Amino acid sequence: DTGVSQDPRHKITKRGQNVTFRCDPISEHNRLYWYRQTLGQGPEFLTYFQNEAQLEKSRLLSDRFSAERPKGSFSTLEIQRTEQGDSAMYLCASSLDRIRETQYFGPGTRLLVL
Amino acid sequence: AQSVTQLDSHVSVSEGTPVLLRCNYSSSYSPSLFWYVQHPNKGLQLLLKYTSAATLVKGINGFEAEFKKSETSFHLTKPSAHMSDAAEYFCVVSPGAYGGSQGNLIFGKGTKLSVKP
């Protein structure tokens, strides 16, 4: 399978714990995006990488959130001191390095904070 | 600022009848527009996209959408609904570099399509 993969698919954690999600993009894609989707809403943009550089961050990305893409391949999204409001589906997408390119989405990681 | 409004949160049709999912956009620039579909427990899948070429865009599974600049609309249609079309559909705008962004997508709130036998 050569699509975008995400791990884990589901995560249940207690409030205050740290969690880390991983995204593996399509291999030739330079751009990688993170989105968050809450129940009944469309996905909302969090942050974006071009190769290893994090070029844009949404106001939704509080200081408890950090994302990395150290070698320009896979990316990790860490949430520190989780809160119940962090419960959501976290989606990763990748695309070629051209404006208006199609973004291909992974299956998402569903986070539940108890 | 760019935004997308999906006019119906839920649409219900009978199998074999036409589908119309309505979307209006707001953009100060010439946007790219997309429709994505999300089946339960599955990832978002691209149905079709408009990038300033032909205004009538054909997508997968018999869906198509027409870009109407004068009406700022990008409605999704299908002549005959199938049971497998039941899913959540998202209208999406990407302002591109001209919108001051480098390509993040702006999603509508979604329209849930139900198909009755």
Coordinates of C-alpha atoms in Angstrom, one line a residue:
Chain A
D1 CA 0.0 0.0 0.0
T2 CA 1.5 3.3 -1.0
G3 CA -1.0 5.7 0.6
V4 CA -0.6 7.9 3.7
S5 CA -0.4 5.8 6.9
Q6 CA -1.0 6.9 10.5
D7 CA -0.2 5.2 13.7
P8 CA -1.9 4.5 16.0
R9 CA -5.4 4.4 14.7
H10 CA -7.0 4.8 18.1
K11 CA -5.6 6.2 21.4
I12 CA -7.3 6.5 24.7
T13 CA -5.5 8.4 27.4
K14 CA -6.1 10.1 30.7
R15 CA -6.1 13.9 31.1
G16 CA -2.7 15.2 31.7
Q17 CA -0.8 12.5 29.9
N18 CA 1.4 13.1 26.8
V19 CA 0.6 11.4 23.5
T20 CA 2.5 11.1 20.2
F21 CA 1.1 10.3 16.8
R22 CA 3.0 9.3 13.7
C23 CA 2.3 10.0 10.0
D24 CA 4.1 8.4 7.0
P25 CA 3.4 10.3 3.8
I26 CA 3.4 9.1 0.2
S27 CA 7.1 8.6 -0.5
E28 CA 7.7 11.2 -3.2
H29 CA 5.6 13.9 -1.5
N30 CA 7.5 16.9 -0.1
R31 CA 4.5 18.5 1.7
L32 CA 2.9 17.2 4.8
Y33 CA -0.1 18.6 6.6
W34 CA -1.8 17.9 9.9
Y35 CA -5.5 18.6 10.5
R36 CA -7.9 18.1 13.4
Q37 CA -11.5 17.0 13.0
T38 CA -14.0 17.1 15.9
L39 CA -17.4 15.5 15.8
G40 CA -19.8 17.0 13.3
Q41 CA -17.2 19.4 11.9
G42 CA -15.0 19.5 8.9
P43 CA -11.2 19.1 9.4
E44 CA -9.3 22.2 10.5
F45 CA -5.8 22.9 9.5
L46 CA -3.1 22.7 12.2
T47 CA 0.3 22.8 10.6
Y48 CA 2.3 22.2 7.4
F49 CA 5.8 21.0 6.5
Q50 CA 7.7 21.4 3.3
N51 CA 10.4 18.8 3.6
E52 CA 11.7 19.2 7.1
A53 CA 10.7 22.8 7.5
Q54 CA 7.6 23.7 9.4
L55 CA 6.3 26.6 7.4
E56 CA 2.9 27.4 8.8
K57 CA 1.1 26.9 12.0
S58 CA -2.6 27.6 12.8
R59 CA -3.7 29.5 15.9
L60 CA -5.3 26.2 16.9
L61 CA -1.9 24.8 17.6
S62 CA -1.4 25.8 21.2
D63 CA 2.0 25.6 22.9
R64 CA 1.0 22.1 24.2
F65 CA 1.2 20.8 20.6
S66 CA 4.5 20.2 18.7
A67 CA 5.1 18.7 15.4
E68 CA 8.3 17.5 13.8
R69 CA 9.5 16.1 10.5
P70 CA 13.2 15.6 11.2
K71 CA 14.3 14.0 8.0
G72 CA 11.6 15.3 5.7
S73 CA 9.9 11.9 5.6
F74 CA 7.6 10.8 8.4
S75 CA 6.2 13.3 10.9
T76 CA 5.2 13.2 14.5
L77 CA 2.6 15.2 16.4
E78 CA 2.9 15.4 20.1
I79 CA 0.3 16.7 22.6
Q80 CA 1.5 17.4 26.1
R81 CA -0.7 17.6 29.1
T82 CA -3.7 16.4 27.2
E83 CA -7.1 18.0 28.0
Q84 CA -10.6 16.6 27.3
G85 CA -11.0 19.2 24.6
D86 CA -8.2 17.6 22.6
S87 CA -10.4 14.6 21.9
A88 CA -10.7 14.5 18.1
M89 CA -9.6 12.8 15.0
Y90 CA -6.1 13.9 13.9
L91 CA -5.6 13.6 10.2
C92 CA -2.4 13.7 8.2
A93 CA -2.2 14.5 4.5
S94 CA 0.6 14.8 1.9
S95 CA 1.1 16.3 -1.5
L96 CA 3.6 17.1 -4.1
D97 CA 5.5 20.4 -3.8
R98 CA 3.3 22.5 -6.1
I99 CA 0.6 25.0 -5.4
R100 CA -3.0 23.6 -5.9
E101 CA -1.8 20.0 -5.7
T102 CA -4.2 17.4 -4.4
Q103 CA -3.7 16.4 -0.8
Y104 CA -4.0 12.7 0.0
F105 CA -5.3 11.9 3.5
G106 CA -4.4 9.1 5.9
P107 CA -7.1 7.2 7.9
G108 CA -6.5 9.4 10.9
T109 CA -5.8 8.8 14.6
R110 CA -8.8 9.0 16.9
L111 CA -7.9 10.4 20.3
L112 CA -10.1 10.1 23.4
V113 CA -9.0 11.9 26.5
L114 CA -10.7 10.7 29.6
Chain B
A1 CA -10.6 35.6 4.0
Q2 CA -11.6 32.3 2.4
S3 CA -14.5 30.3 3.5
V4 CA -16.9 27.5 2.5
T5 CA -20.5 27.1 3.3
Q6 CA -22.3 23.8 2.7
L7 CA -26.0 24.7 2.6
D8 CA -27.4 21.4 3.9
S9 CA -26.1 19.4 6.8
H10 CA -28.1 16.3 5.8
V11 CA -29.5 15.2 2.4
S12 CA -31.6 12.1 2.0
V13 CA -32.4 10.6 -1.4
S14 CA -33.8 7.4 -2.8
E15 CA -31.6 5.0 -4.7
G16 CA -31.7 5.8 -8.4
T17 CA -32.7 9.5 -7.9
P18 CA -30.4 12.5 -8.5
V19 CA -28.1 13.9 -5.9
L20 CA -27.4 17.6 -5.3
L21 CA -25.1 18.7 -2.6
R22 CA -24.8 22.5 -2.4
C23 CA -21.7 24.5 -1.7
N24 CA -20.9 28.3 -1.8
Y25 CA -17.4 29.7 -1.4
S26 CA -15.9 33.0 -0.5
S27 CA -12.5 33.9 -1.8
S28 CA -10.7 37.1 -2.7
Y29 CA -8.5 35.1 -5.1
S30 CA -9.0 32.5 -7.8
P31 CA -9.3 29.5 -5.6
S32 CA -8.9 25.8 -6.1
L33 CA -12.1 23.9 -5.1
F34 CA -12.4 20.3 -4.1
W35 CA -15.0 17.8 -3.0
Y36 CA -13.9 15.0 -0.7
V37 CA -15.9 12.1 0.6
Q38 CA -15.5 10.4 4.0
H39 CA -17.0 7.0 4.6
P40 CA -17.4 5.8 8.2
N41 CA -14.1 4.7 9.7
K42 CA -12.3 5.5 6.4
G43 CA -10.0 8.3 5.3
L44 CA -11.0 11.3 3.2
Q45 CA -11.0 10.5 -0.5
L46 CA -10.9 13.0 -3.3
L47 CA -13.9 13.0 -5.5
L48 CA -12.9 15.9 -7.9
K49 CA -11.1 19.2 -8.1
Y50 CA -11.4 22.5 -9.9
T51 CA -8.2 24.5 -10.7
S52 CA -9.4 27.1 -13.2
A53 CA -9.6 24.9 -16.3
A54 CA -13.0 23.6 -17.4
T55 CA -15.8 24.8 -15.2
L56 CA -17.6 21.5 -15.3
V57 CA -15.5 19.0 -13.5
K58 CA -16.0 15.2 -13.7
G59 CA -14.9 13.1 -10.7
I60 CA -15.0 9.5 -9.6
N61 CA -18.1 7.3 -9.2
G62 CA -20.2 9.4 -11.6
F63 CA -20.0 12.6 -9.6
E64 CA -19.5 16.0 -11.2
A65 CA -19.5 19.6 -10.1
E66 CA -19.8 23.0 -11.8
F67 CA -17.8 26.1 -10.9
K68 CA -20.0 29.2 -11.2
K69 CA -18.0 32.3 -10.5
S70 CA -21.0 34.6 -10.7
E71 CA -22.9 32.6 -8.1
T72 CA -19.7 31.7 -6.1
S73 CA -21.0 28.1 -6.1
F74 CA -19.5 24.7 -6.6
H75 CA -22.4 22.3 -6.3
L76 CA -21.9 18.5 -6.4
T77 CA -24.3 16.3 -8.5
K78 CA -24.8 12.8 -9.5
P79 CA -27.6 11.6 -11.9
S80 CA -28.5 8.4 -10.0
A81 CA -27.7 7.7 -6.3
H82 CA -26.3 4.3 -5.3
M83 CA -26.5 2.8 -1.8
S84 CA -22.7 2.9 -1.6
D85 CA -22.8 6.8 -2.0
A86 CA -24.0 7.1 1.6
A87 CA -21.3 9.1 3.3
E88 CA -20.2 12.5 4.5
Y89 CA -19.2 14.9 1.8
F90 CA -17.0 18.0 2.3
C91 CA -16.6 21.0 0.0
V92 CA -13.1 22.4 0.3
V93 CA -11.3 25.6 -0.9
S94 CA -7.6 26.1 -1.2
P95 CA -6.6 29.7 -1.7
G96 CA -3.2 28.7 -2.9
A97 CA -0.2 31.0 -2.7
Y98 CA -2.2 34.0 -3.7
G99 CA -4.3 33.7 -0.6
G100 CA -1.4 34.2 1.6
S101 CA -1.2 30.6 2.5
Q102 CA 0.9 27.8 1.1
G103 CA -1.9 25.4 0.4
N104 CA -3.8 24.4 3.6
L105 CA -7.3 23.4 2.8
I106 CA -10.4 25.1 4.3
F107 CA -13.2 22.6 4.8
G108 CA -17.0 23.1 5.0
K109 CA -18.9 21.5 7.8
G110 CA -19.9 18.6 5.7
T111 CA -23.2 17.2 4.3
K112 CA -24.3 13.8 5.3
L113 CA -25.8 11.9 2.4
S114 CA -28.3 9.1 3.2
V115 CA -29.6 6.8 0.4
K116 CA -32.8 5.0 1.0
P117 CA -33.5 1.7 -0.9

